[in-house]
Every structure is written in C-alpha cells, then in structure tokens.
C-alpha cells in the first residue's frame, strides 16, 4: 500500500494519520478536509469556547512531522474503486479512511437559527449570548443542555423547548432524564416539555400547537445526521452512516470508516452501534488502520462519553436496551451526587450514568467490559463501591 487518503479532517481523521505512522506506514498520506482549519476538538465548543475561555481548540498533533499532504477547503464528492472525487479533482488511493463525521439537523422556517458543530458556529453564537438576550434552545439533549448552561451564565433569558417528556429522554429514557429537570429551574432556565416546534421565525419560534416562544436568538440542538451523502451511488453500503463490520471495514475493499459517521457491528452488545462521541473518534482509528494495513483487529469498546451541564459532570459508559432494569444509586432529589445503573435480565451491568461520581463510571465501565454479575441490592446502595457489588 503506497497511498492512503483520509477523508474528514476532524479528530477521527487526525487520529487515523497518527495510527498509520505509529504502525509503521511509510507511504504517502493525504488528508482531505472540507473545513479550512487544521483538525480541532469539538467538545470545548459548547463549553470553554461558548463561555469565553478560549477561541481555539486545535488538536495537539504535529501534522508536518507526520508528513501529511493537507488538502483543506476541499470536499469529497464521490467514490469509485480506487478513485476519490473531490471538489479539486480526482485522487487515486490504495487505502481510504472515511471520517466525515456528522452534520446538524435544522428546523423549518425563515428565521435565523444557530447550530453548534464548527468553531465558526461557536464564535457566532457566543457573540449573541449577551446579558438580557432572549435565547430559545430547541432540544434538551446533550448539546441543548450545554448551550442553555452557557447562555444562562452569560445572563441571557433562556427557554429550552423539548418535544419529549423529559430532557435527555432519547439518550437515557424519560425516567432517568427527568432527574435533570430541576437543574434547569435552579439555573433560571425555563424548560418547556412536550412542546414541538413548527417553524423558526424572525422573532422566535412557533410551536405546532400555535403557541409562540419569542426570542432574539434561536439555537437548534435536535441531533445530527452522518455526513455521508457524498457516498451515495458508490459501492460503500450506507444505513444510518457507513455500514462497517467489527474490523471497521466497509463494503468496498481497502476502505474503512471511523468516528461519528461509522455504524459498526458490536460483538459485545450483538447489535449495530453508531456513537457520536469523542472517545469513539479517538479510539476507533487504531483498529481501522490496523485493518487497512492487513492486520487482525477488532473494535469492541464499551462506549463512553461525558457532558458538562448546569455545574455537573455527567458521564455514561455502556449500552442500554429498553428492557434493562434501572437502579438508582442515591436520590437525585436530595443527593448532590448520584448514579444510575442499567442491569440486564441476568443482573449484568449494561450501562452506568454518573452525576459527579467519576469513580462509579470508571469502575462501571470495567464491570461492563468484564461482564460479571452484580447483586442488585448492593448496586442500589451508593455507599458500596460498584466494584464490590
Ligand atoms: P467530526 O469532528 O465531525 O469531523 C469530520 C470532519 O469531516 C469535519 O471537519 C467535516 O467538515 C469534514 N467533512 C464532512 N464531509 C466532508 C466531505 N465530503 N469532504 C471532506 N471533509 C468532510 N462528545 C463527548 O464525548 N463529550 C462531549 O462533551 C462532547 N461535546 C460536544 C460538543 C459539540 C458542540 C459537538 C459538536 C460535539 C461534541 N461531542 C462530544 C462529540 C464529539 O465531538 C464528536 O463525536 C467528534 O467530534 C467526532 O469526530 P469525527 O472526527 O468523527 O467527526
């Protein structure tokens, strides 16, 4: 293999390059990125950048030392066997890494709506988070909650409009998500649940019910879609992202996919997973690159992520299913720190969510990995370390 092309200059793209060189690949590497920036981290965009703590989150990686040809401001348009089509012409490859991430979903309507995916998005939004500004955030998911946190701290009058019956209902289920409702009120944020947005207008939102939410600034945080439209019509199979096996191999030979755009087969959970979180973009490239170089490697992690919202460090590890039993560790109404465990029918830990209890998430992730059985009565006692349950 002489020439590897990496498409997507985000975290998964840059990690793929580092992994190639770390595994001894000495051939040519080309990085194709639609944005005009060197790869940067996105988690700080909704935290330190919005709060005014920093303007740059460039990933600490020496691309010059890694001997990479950088093609920034260049988008991939299509793929044939061995040939990548880009806005700047065609490029032949021997191996290809797809790392094009995901793009935010936008709502209908003529009014201006901010989304939060790029550094430009974050800087443009930050400028408008001024004291007294009426800010309507659509969606009480991870991004919506972090934006509401930053806007409230900036002195804005914040309303969060959520279609579900609780915040984080999609990620955690409505029962667990409801334990975060009090955080909104304590931060002075109005939370409207069960409210579906019809359109974004010049002066705010119109809900499907006809009710209006007046706002100077609208931020849409209703999720993302994998950025894979450029692969339509190619031999790469798509289904909620790029379909890859447990080796992160696509349906086209010598092509692998990683990060937010990859929908992989999880041996551990016996299901397909597409995880839009930082740790996946960080770790998966090592397996993908090993596969590309003809080595035997399997990607089978216990997914992990974190979120910082309303002064809380929220962490999650594992994969929960609808039928799992939910056990609380601590009382979210009275305890500052609490956690939730999801147990399978055989009392194995499927997933753990922690609020300001970092030890639980570290131990919980190991327990999910090990697959051992737990005693549910001990799990429900927050005084017992998870590893002793
Ligand atoms: P991306 O970072 O999206 O990079 C993909 C790159 O590919 C982009 O630069 C894009 O422009 C480029 N691209 C797309 N299409 C093309 C094309 N056709 N041709 C060329 N280039 C293309 N995760 C956590 O675990 N915890 C957090 O607290 C957290 N906070 C977040 C906050 C924000 C505001 C955002 C947006 C994400 C957050 N995440 C968080 C998620 C995490 O940042 C992502 O999972 C991670 O960035 C995914 O990396 P990636 O390289 O797969 O994709």
Tab-separated table of C-alpha atoms and ligand atoms in Angstrom:
chain	number	residue	atom	x	y	z
A	1	UNK	CA	0.000	0.000	0.000
A	2	UNK	CA	1.579	3.249	-1.140
A	3	UNK	CA	-1.020	5.985	-0.770
A	4	UNK	CA	-3.670	6.315	1.974
A	5	UNK	CA	-6.269	9.056	1.723
A	6	UNK	CA	-8.109	10.162	4.860
A	7	UNK	CA	-11.387	11.990	4.186
A	8	UNK	CA	-12.507	14.297	7.007
A	9	UNK	CA	-10.108	16.490	8.981
A	10	UNK	CA	-11.719	16.049	12.392
A	11	UNK	CA	-10.497	14.095	15.408
A	12	UNK	CA	-11.072	10.672	13.812
A	13	UNK	CA	-9.185	11.797	10.697
A	14	UNK	CA	-6.126	13.063	12.550
A	15	UNK	CA	-6.075	10.024	14.840
A	16	UNK	CA	-6.120	7.798	11.755
A	17	UNK	CA	-2.985	9.517	10.466
A	18	UNK	CA	-1.233	9.172	13.819
A	19	UNK	CA	-2.175	5.486	13.923
A	20	UNK	CA	-0.869	4.901	10.396
A	21	UNK	CA	2.541	6.311	11.255
A	22	UNK	CA	2.584	4.611	14.686
A	23	UNK	CA	2.021	1.276	12.901
A	24	UNK	CA	4.980	1.902	10.651
A	25	UNK	CA	3.240	3.006	7.451
A	26	UNK	CA	5.851	4.900	5.424
A	27	UNK	CA	3.838	5.581	2.268
A	28	UNK	CA	2.093	8.820	1.268
A	29	UNK	CA	-0.837	10.168	3.300
A	30	UNK	CA	-3.290	12.797	2.060
A	31	UNK	CA	-5.842	14.449	4.345
A	32	UNK	CA	-8.952	15.892	2.672
A	33	UNK	CA	-10.975	18.319	4.803
A	34	UNK	CA	-13.947	20.456	3.857
A	35	UNK	CA	-13.274	22.989	6.599
A	36	UNK	CA	-10.434	25.469	6.208
A	37	UNK	CA	-8.967	24.639	9.611
A	38	UNK	CA	-6.454	22.131	10.867
A	39	UNK	CA	-8.270	19.409	12.876
A	40	UNK	CA	-9.796	20.742	16.093
A	41	UNK	CA	-11.734	19.331	19.032
A	42	UNK	CA	-15.483	19.894	19.216
A	43	UNK	CA	-16.392	19.210	22.886
A	44	UNK	CA	-14.982	22.578	24.064
A	45	UNK	CA	-17.164	24.424	21.518
A	46	UNK	CA	-20.224	24.122	23.759
A	47	UNK	CA	-18.180	24.630	26.938
A	48	UNK	CA	-14.956	26.704	27.099
A	49	UNK	CA	-15.491	28.452	23.740
A	50	UNK	CA	-19.091	29.472	24.439
A	51	UNK	CA	-18.128	30.581	27.939
A	52	UNK	CA	-15.358	32.769	26.517
A	53	UNK	CA	-12.486	30.694	27.931
A	54	UNK	CA	-10.771	30.054	24.583
A	55	UNK	CA	-11.009	30.757	20.849
A	56	UNK	CA	-9.025	27.789	19.559
A	57	UNK	CA	-9.331	24.070	20.150
A	58	UNK	CA	-6.867	22.809	17.526
A	59	UNK	CA	-5.872	19.191	18.175
A	60	UNK	CA	-2.349	18.855	19.550
A	61	UNK	CA	-0.866	16.857	16.665
A	62	UNK	CA	2.167	17.708	14.556
A	63	UNK	CA	0.859	17.015	11.049
A	64	UNK	CA	4.084	18.336	9.496
A	65	UNK	CA	6.168	15.803	11.413
A	66	UNK	CA	3.694	13.103	10.339
A	67	UNK	CA	4.459	14.008	6.713
A	68	UNK	CA	0.895	14.533	5.517
A	69	UNK	CA	-0.299	16.333	2.430
A	70	UNK	CA	-3.047	18.624	3.725
A	71	UNK	CA	-5.908	19.487	1.370
A	72	UNK	CA	-8.111	21.821	3.405
A	73	UNK	CA	-11.162	23.585	1.987
A	74	UNK	CA	-11.615	20.529	-0.221
A	75	UNK	CA	-14.722	18.316	-0.104
A	76	UNK	CA	-15.059	14.717	-1.225
A	77	UNK	CA	-17.854	14.372	-3.791
A	78	UNK	CA	-17.857	10.720	-4.791
A	79	UNK	CA	-16.021	7.415	-4.678
A	80	UNK	CA	-15.179	4.772	-7.245
A	81	UNK	CA	-12.950	1.764	-6.656
A	82	UNK	CA	-9.509	3.303	-6.119
A	83	UNK	CA	-10.530	6.863	-7.003
A	84	UNK	CA	-11.810	9.656	-4.775
A	85	UNK	CA	-13.633	12.526	-6.456
A	86	UNK	CA	-13.190	15.895	-4.764
A	87	UNK	CA	-14.120	19.492	-5.454
A	88	UNK	CA	-10.492	19.976	-6.569
A	89	UNK	CA	-10.295	16.962	-8.894
A	90	UNK	CA	-9.726	13.211	-8.669
A	91	UNK	CA	-7.293	11.400	-6.413
A	92	UNK	CA	-6.130	7.808	-6.630
A	93	UNK	CA	-5.735	5.834	-3.425
A	94	UNK	CA	-4.651	2.367	-2.298
A	95	UNK	CA	-6.356	2.688	1.076
A	96	UNK	CA	-9.101	5.079	2.202
A	97	UNK	CA	-10.338	6.154	5.638
A	98	UNK	CA	-13.819	7.696	5.763
A	99	UNK	CA	-14.039	10.099	8.725
A	100	UNK	CA	-16.533	12.729	7.610
A	101	UNK	CA	-18.397	12.953	10.923
A	102	UNK	CA	-21.914	14.295	11.142
A	103	UNK	CA	-23.861	17.452	10.370
A	104	UNK	CA	-26.558	19.137	12.473
A	105	UNK	CA	-30.242	18.822	11.615
A	106	UNK	CA	-32.000	22.129	11.016
A	107	UNK	CA	-35.646	23.023	11.532
A	108	UNK	CA	-38.103	24.543	9.077
A	109	UNK	CA	-38.656	28.277	8.937
A	110	UNK	CA	-37.220	31.522	7.605
A	111	UNK	CA	-35.782	32.831	10.875
A	112	UNK	CA	-32.073	32.664	11.689
A	113	UNK	CA	-31.180	29.506	13.605
A	114	UNK	CA	-27.802	28.810	15.139
A	115	UNK	CA	-26.438	25.282	15.230
A	116	UNK	CA	-23.276	24.179	17.013
A	117	UNK	CA	-20.860	21.991	15.091
A	118	UNK	CA	-17.967	24.149	13.913
A	119	UNK	CA	-15.696	26.733	15.520
A	120	UNK	CA	-17.421	29.388	13.377
A	121	UNK	CA	-20.805	28.259	14.771
A	122	UNK	CA	-19.499	28.585	18.332
A	123	UNK	CA	-17.922	32.022	17.854
A	124	UNK	CA	-21.030	33.359	16.059
A	125	UNK	CA	-23.306	32.102	18.845
A	126	UNK	CA	-21.041	33.389	21.612
A	127	UNK	CA	-21.278	36.898	20.209
A	128	UNK	CA	-25.041	36.823	20.634
A	129	UNK	CA	-25.091	35.460	24.195
A	130	UNK	CA	-25.247	38.871	25.866
A	131	UNK	CA	-26.997	39.789	29.129
A	132	UNK	CA	-30.755	40.095	28.680
A	133	UNK	CA	-30.882	38.420	25.243
A	134	UNK	CA	-33.880	36.092	24.933
A	135	UNK	CA	-32.448	32.756	23.852
A	136	UNK	CA	-34.642	29.836	22.744
A	137	UNK	CA	-32.839	26.499	22.630
A	138	UNK	CA	-34.639	23.761	20.726
A	139	UNK	CA	-33.876	20.329	22.177
A	140	UNK	CA	-32.922	19.333	25.741
A	141	UNK	CA	-30.331	16.776	24.651
A	142	UNK	CA	-26.600	16.924	25.400
A	143	UNK	CA	-25.875	19.963	23.216
A	144	UNK	CA	-29.069	21.818	24.181
A	145	UNK	CA	-28.313	21.427	27.893
A	146	UNK	CA	-24.733	22.674	27.474
A	147	UNK	CA	-25.827	25.659	25.372
A	148	UNK	CA	-28.512	26.522	27.955
A	149	UNK	CA	-25.847	26.347	30.678
A	150	UNK	CA	-23.557	28.774	28.822
A	151	UNK	CA	-26.398	31.136	27.860
A	152	UNK	CA	-27.716	31.280	31.425
A	153	UNK	CA	-24.197	32.016	32.725
A	154	UNK	CA	-23.908	34.838	30.188
A	155	UNK	CA	-27.010	36.421	31.724
A	156	UNK	CA	-29.445	35.557	28.921
A	157	UNK	CA	-33.140	34.798	29.480
A	158	UNK	CA	-33.161	31.153	28.351
A	159	UNK	CA	-36.084	28.956	27.314
A	160	UNK	CA	-35.467	25.348	26.327
A	161	UNK	CA	-38.175	23.788	24.169
A	162	UNK	CA	-38.214	19.994	24.175
A	163	UNK	CA	-40.614	17.690	22.306
A	164	UNK	CA	-40.091	14.754	24.675
A	165	UNK	CA	-41.437	14.323	28.190
A	166	UNK	CA	-38.048	14.933	29.823
A	167	UNK	CA	-34.562	16.203	28.978
A	168	UNK	CA	-32.226	13.531	27.577
A	169	UNK	CA	-35.204	11.221	27.011
A	170	UNK	CA	-33.755	9.722	23.824
A	171	UNK	CA	-30.334	9.049	25.331
A	172	UNK	CA	-31.340	7.906	28.803
A	173	UNK	CA	-35.083	7.226	28.713
A	174	UNK	CA	-37.674	9.639	30.169
A	175	UNK	CA	-37.491	8.258	33.727
A	176	UNK	CA	-33.755	8.859	34.138
A	177	UNK	CA	-33.794	12.058	32.086
A	178	UNK	CA	-36.491	13.513	34.379
A	179	UNK	CA	-33.966	13.608	37.239
A	180	UNK	CA	-32.249	16.522	35.474
A	181	UNK	CA	-35.393	18.699	35.228
A	182	UNK	CA	-34.586	20.518	38.494
A	183	UNK	CA	-31.199	21.653	37.135
A	184	UNK	CA	-32.936	23.904	34.600
A	185	UNK	CA	-35.063	25.733	37.171
A	186	UNK	CA	-32.098	26.176	39.523
A	187	UNK	CA	-30.122	27.792	36.689
A	188	UNK	CA	-33.060	30.117	35.966
A	189	UNK	CA	-33.781	28.375	32.658
A	190	UNK	CA	-37.388	27.848	31.596
A	191	UNK	CA	-37.949	24.293	30.348
A	192	UNK	CA	-40.991	23.562	28.188
A	193	UNK	CA	-41.536	19.825	27.795
A	194	UNK	CA	-43.806	18.107	25.272
A	195	UNK	CA	-43.546	21.172	23.030
A	196	UNK	CA	-42.954	20.513	19.335
A	197	UNK	CA	-41.514	23.320	17.214
A	198	UNK	CA	-43.266	24.031	13.898
A	199	UNK	CA	-41.093	26.816	12.484
A	200	UNK	CA	-38.232	29.129	13.349
A	201	UNK	CA	-39.338	32.688	12.630
A	202	UNK	CA	-37.627	36.075	12.574
A	203	UNK	CA	-38.777	36.796	16.138
A	204	UNK	CA	-38.713	33.357	17.751
A	205	UNK	CA	-40.463	30.017	17.474
A	206	UNK	CA	-43.942	28.929	16.501
A	207	UNK	CA	-44.918	25.650	18.106
A	208	UNK	CA	-47.114	23.048	16.367
A	209	UNK	CA	-49.799	23.942	18.938
A	210	UNK	CA	-49.774	27.517	17.577
A	211	UNK	CA	-48.156	28.918	20.738
A	212	UNK	CA	-45.225	31.308	20.288
A	213	UNK	CA	-41.867	31.491	22.018
A	214	UNK	CA	-40.463	34.991	21.411
A	215	UNK	CA	-36.687	35.010	21.110
A	216	UNK	CA	-33.792	37.156	19.888
A	217	UNK	CA	-31.584	34.088	19.382
A	218	UNK	CA	-32.669	30.581	18.356
A	219	UNK	CA	-30.305	27.634	18.797
A	220	UNK	CA	-31.267	24.303	17.276
A	221	UNK	CA	-29.868	21.248	19.052
A	222	UNK	CA	-32.050	18.418	17.792
A	223	UNK	CA	-29.365	15.995	16.685
A	224	UNK	CA	-27.122	15.277	13.733
A	225	UNK	CA	-27.057	13.111	10.634
A	226	UNK	CA	-23.954	11.251	9.468
A	227	UNK	CA	-22.216	13.306	6.741
A	228	UNK	CA	-22.225	10.578	4.110
A	229	UNK	CA	-24.328	11.989	1.274
A	230	UNK	CA	-21.171	12.216	-0.840
A	231	UNK	CA	-21.028	8.382	-0.822
A	232	UNK	CA	-24.497	7.908	-2.328
A	233	UNK	CA	-24.217	5.924	-5.540
A	234	UNK	CA	-20.853	4.435	-4.547
A	235	UNK	CA	-20.227	0.780	-3.613
A	236	UNK	CA	-19.992	1.743	0.070
A	237	UNK	CA	-23.089	0.459	1.873
A	238	UNK	CA	-24.956	3.160	3.797
A	239	UNK	CA	-27.561	2.694	6.512
A	240	UNK	CA	-27.573	5.320	9.259
A	241	UNK	CA	-23.975	6.121	8.350
A	242	UNK	CA	-21.335	3.946	6.754
A	243	UNK	CA	-22.000	0.286	7.491
A	244	UNK	CA	-18.819	-1.406	8.756
A	245	UNK	CA	-18.059	-4.760	10.344
A	246	UNK	CA	-16.290	-5.318	13.674
A	247	UNK	CA	-12.975	-4.631	11.899
A	248	UNK	CA	-14.388	-1.249	10.709
A	249	UNK	CA	-14.228	-2.446	7.104
A	250	UNK	CA	-16.788	-1.060	4.642
A	251	UNK	CA	-18.369	-2.990	1.774
A	252	UNK	CA	-15.687	-1.604	-0.586
A	253	UNK	CA	-12.262	-3.199	-0.366
A	254	UNK	CA	-9.435	-1.176	1.205
A	255	UNK	CA	-11.918	1.320	2.616
A	256	UNK	CA	-12.582	1.700	6.362
A	257	UNK	CA	-14.745	4.156	8.329
A	258	UNK	CA	-14.417	5.703	11.795
A	259	UNK	CA	-15.959	8.257	14.152
A	260	UNK	CA	-19.433	9.789	14.080
A	261	UNK	CA	-20.142	8.536	10.543
A	262	UNK	CA	-19.386	4.833	11.191
A	263	UNK	CA	-22.105	2.332	12.054
A	264	UNK	CA	-20.221	-0.711	13.337
A	265	UNK	CA	-21.129	-4.212	14.434
A	266	UNK	CA	-20.574	-4.581	18.161
A	267	UNK	CA	-19.630	-8.145	19.108
A	268	UNK	CA	-20.097	-7.324	22.764
A	269	UNK	CA	-23.631	-5.935	22.517
A	270	UNK	CA	-24.639	-8.022	19.474
A	271	UNK	CA	-26.073	-5.017	17.684
A	272	UNK	CA	-25.047	-2.186	15.396
A	273	UNK	CA	-23.791	0.970	17.093
A	274	UNK	CA	-23.160	4.437	15.749
A	275	UNK	CA	-21.774	6.517	18.585
A	276	UNK	CA	-21.453	10.282	18.188
A	277	UNK	CA	-18.939	10.817	20.949
A	278	UNK	CA	-15.357	11.924	21.312
A	279	UNK	CA	-13.930	8.707	22.773
A	280	UNK	CA	-15.063	6.711	19.731
A	281	UNK	CA	-13.397	9.164	17.341
A	282	UNK	CA	-10.264	8.918	19.481
A	283	UNK	CA	-10.020	5.125	19.796
A	284	UNK	CA	-11.576	3.564	16.684
A	285	UNK	CA	-8.932	4.779	14.185
A	286	UNK	CA	-6.302	2.449	15.625
A	287	UNK	CA	-8.426	-0.591	14.753
A	288	UNK	CA	-9.466	0.811	11.367
A	289	UNK	CA	-5.891	1.485	10.358
A	290	UNK	CA	-4.724	-1.954	11.517
A	291	UNK	CA	-7.457	-3.451	9.327
A	292	UNK	CA	-6.404	-1.302	6.389
A	293	UNK	CA	-2.810	-2.494	6.778
A	294	UNK	CA	-3.930	-6.132	6.725
A	295	UNK	CA	-3.618	-6.826	10.455
A	296	UNK	CA	-6.259	-8.673	12.502
A	297	UNK	CA	-8.017	-6.166	14.763
A	298	UNK	CA	-11.490	-5.910	16.276
A	299	UNK	CA	-13.201	-2.772	17.573
A	300	UNK	CA	-15.303	-3.794	20.535
A	301	UNK	CA	-15.317	-0.992	23.124
A	302	UNK	CA	-17.688	-0.152	25.927
A	303	UNK	CA	-18.762	3.265	24.622
A	304	UNK	CA	-18.087	6.240	26.908
A	305	UNK	CA	-18.928	9.910	26.918
A	306	UNK	CA	-19.282	12.900	29.196
A	307	UNK	CA	-21.219	16.127	29.306
A	308	UNK	CA	-20.788	19.206	31.473
A	309	UNK	CA	-24.119	20.831	32.224
A	310	UNK	CA	-25.539	23.104	34.936
A	311	UNK	CA	-22.386	22.680	37.030
A	312	UNK	CA	-22.500	18.865	36.892
A	313	UNK	CA	-20.101	16.384	35.333
A	314	UNK	CA	-22.335	13.783	33.699
A	315	UNK	CA	-20.680	10.587	32.438
A	316	UNK	CA	-22.029	7.477	30.758
A	317	UNK	CA	-20.466	4.144	29.860
A	318	UNK	CA	-22.052	1.125	28.208
A	319	UNK	CA	-25.062	0.495	26.032
A	320	UNK	CA	-28.580	0.292	27.462
A	321	UNK	CA	-31.559	-1.547	25.985
A	322	UNK	CA	-35.237	-0.761	26.555
A	323	UNK	CA	-35.808	-3.872	28.730
A	324	UNK	CA	-32.894	-3.259	31.154
A	325	UNK	CA	-33.698	-2.734	34.840
A	326	UNK	CA	-32.946	0.782	36.092
A	327	UNK	CA	-31.386	1.096	39.562
A	328	UNK	CA	-30.668	4.437	41.236
A	329	UNK	CA	-27.573	4.914	43.377
A	330	UNK	CA	-28.536	7.808	45.605
A	331	UNK	CA	-31.576	10.088	45.495
A	332	UNK	CA	-31.382	12.761	42.769
A	333	UNK	CA	-33.889	14.908	44.737
A	334	UNK	CA	-31.686	15.189	47.810
A	335	UNK	CA	-28.168	13.952	46.941
A	336	UNK	CA	-25.789	16.227	45.026
A	337	UNK	CA	-24.022	13.168	43.561
A	338	UNK	CA	-25.896	10.174	42.210
A	339	UNK	CA	-25.754	7.481	39.559
A	340	UNK	CA	-27.966	5.124	37.593
A	341	UNK	CA	-27.183	1.540	36.621
A	342	UNK	CA	-28.937	-0.437	33.919
A	343	UNK	CA	-28.893	-4.187	34.630
A	344	UNK	CA	-29.724	-6.935	32.145
A	345	UNK	CA	-32.154	-9.769	32.959
A	346	UNK	CA	-29.118	-11.766	34.239
A	347	UNK	CA	-28.060	-8.896	36.545
A	348	UNK	CA	-25.094	-7.948	34.414
A	349	UNK	CA	-24.252	-4.251	34.174
A	350	UNK	CA	-25.262	-2.932	30.741
A	351	UNK	CA	-24.616	0.764	31.334
A	352	UNK	CA	-23.926	3.323	34.019
A	353	UNK	CA	-24.700	7.046	34.195
A	354	UNK	CA	-22.995	9.109	36.853
A	355	UNK	CA	-23.543	12.645	38.090
A	356	UNK	CA	-20.417	13.933	39.835
A	357	UNK	CA	-19.445	10.349	40.761
A	358	UNK	CA	-16.438	9.725	38.484
A	359	UNK	CA	-15.354	6.581	40.355
A	360	UNK	CA	-18.625	4.863	39.518
A	361	UNK	CA	-18.128	5.430	35.805
A	362	UNK	CA	-14.536	4.169	35.821
A	363	UNK	CA	-15.450	1.051	37.805
A	364	UNK	CA	-18.723	0.605	35.918
A	365	UNK	CA	-17.005	0.676	32.538
A	366	UNK	CA	-14.658	-2.102	33.684
A	367	UNK	CA	-17.570	-4.146	35.014
A	368	UNK	CA	-19.470	-3.824	31.716
A	369	UNK	CA	-16.272	-4.929	29.967
A	370	UNK	CA	-15.832	-7.923	32.275
A	371	UNK	CA	-19.490	-8.947	32.084
A	372	UNK	CA	-19.700	-10.185	35.678
A	373	UNK	CA	-22.999	-10.491	37.595
A	374	UNK	CA	-23.870	-7.906	40.301
A	375	UNK	CA	-26.051	-8.020	43.413
A	376	UNK	CA	-28.854	-5.507	42.673
A	377	UNK	CA	-29.363	-4.700	46.395
A	378	UNK	CA	-25.723	-3.672	46.747
A	379	UNK	CA	-25.833	-1.745	43.457
A	380	UNK	CA	-28.709	0.333	44.846
A	381	UNK	CA	-26.603	1.312	47.885
A	382	UNK	CA	-24.437	4.315	46.887
A	383	UNK	CA	-22.134	3.690	49.858
A	384	UNK	CA	-20.942	0.378	48.342
A	385	UNK	CA	-18.276	0.882	45.654
A	386	UNK	CA	-19.540	-0.517	42.364
A	387	UNK	CA	-16.564	-2.848	42.102
A	388	UNK	CA	-17.704	-4.514	45.360
A	389	UNK	CA	-21.251	-5.110	44.164
B	1	LIG	P1	-16.063	15.472	13.020
B	1	LIG	O1	-15.439	16.065	14.221
B	1	LIG	O2	-17.430	15.950	12.637
B	1	LIG	O3	-15.069	15.681	11.791
B	1	LIG	C1	-15.450	15.369	10.480
B	1	LIG	C2	-14.813	16.353	9.531
B	1	LIG	O4	-15.091	15.909	8.213
B	1	LIG	C3	-15.372	17.763	9.639
B	1	LIG	O5	-14.332	18.690	9.720
B	1	LIG	C4	-16.160	17.939	8.355
B	1	LIG	O6	-16.148	19.250	7.851
B	1	LIG	C5	-15.413	17.029	7.401
B	1	LIG	N1	-16.215	16.609	6.257
B	1	LIG	C6	-17.539	16.292	6.225
B	1	LIG	N2	-17.899	15.950	4.969
B	1	LIG	C7	-16.796	16.051	4.202
B	1	LIG	C8	-16.522	15.809	2.828
B	1	LIG	N3	-17.489	15.397	1.978
B	1	LIG	N4	-15.274	16.011	2.383
B	1	LIG	C9	-14.275	16.419	3.221
B	1	LIG	N5	-14.479	16.665	4.523
B	1	LIG	C10	-15.717	16.461	5.018
B	1	LIG	N6	-18.507	14.108	22.745
B	1	LIG	C11	-18.285	13.711	24.021
B	1	LIG	O7	-17.994	12.540	24.258
B	1	LIG	N7	-18.406	14.593	25.057
B	1	LIG	C12	-18.722	15.898	24.868
B	1	LIG	O8	-18.815	16.659	25.828
B	1	LIG	C13	-18.967	16.342	23.537
B	1	LIG	N8	-19.302	17.628	23.297
B	1	LIG	C14	-19.532	18.036	22.013
B	1	LIG	C15	-19.890	19.358	21.781
B	1	LIG	C16	-20.144	19.791	20.488
B	1	LIG	C17	-20.536	21.226	20.251
B	1	LIG	C18	-20.069	18.887	19.402
B	1	LIG	C19	-20.376	19.347	18.003
B	1	LIG	C20	-19.715	17.568	19.622
B	1	LIG	C21	-19.439	17.130	20.926
B	1	LIG	N9	-19.073	15.805	21.186
B	1	LIG	C22	-18.843	15.397	22.478
B	1	LIG	C23	-18.978	14.835	20.092
B	1	LIG	C24	-17.572	14.743	19.509
B	1	LIG	O9	-17.019	15.997	19.335
B	1	LIG	C25	-17.666	14.000	18.174
B	1	LIG	O10	-18.075	12.689	18.448
B	1	LIG	C26	-16.357	14.009	17.403
B	1	LIG	O11	-16.031	15.312	17.025
B	1	LIG	C27	-16.466	13.131	16.163
B	1	LIG	O12	-15.280	13.239	15.443
B	1	LIG	P2	-15.230	12.858	13.891
B	1	LIG	O13	-13.819	13.089	13.500
B	1	LIG	O14	-15.861	11.543	13.675
B	1	LIG	O15	-16.186	13.900	13.155
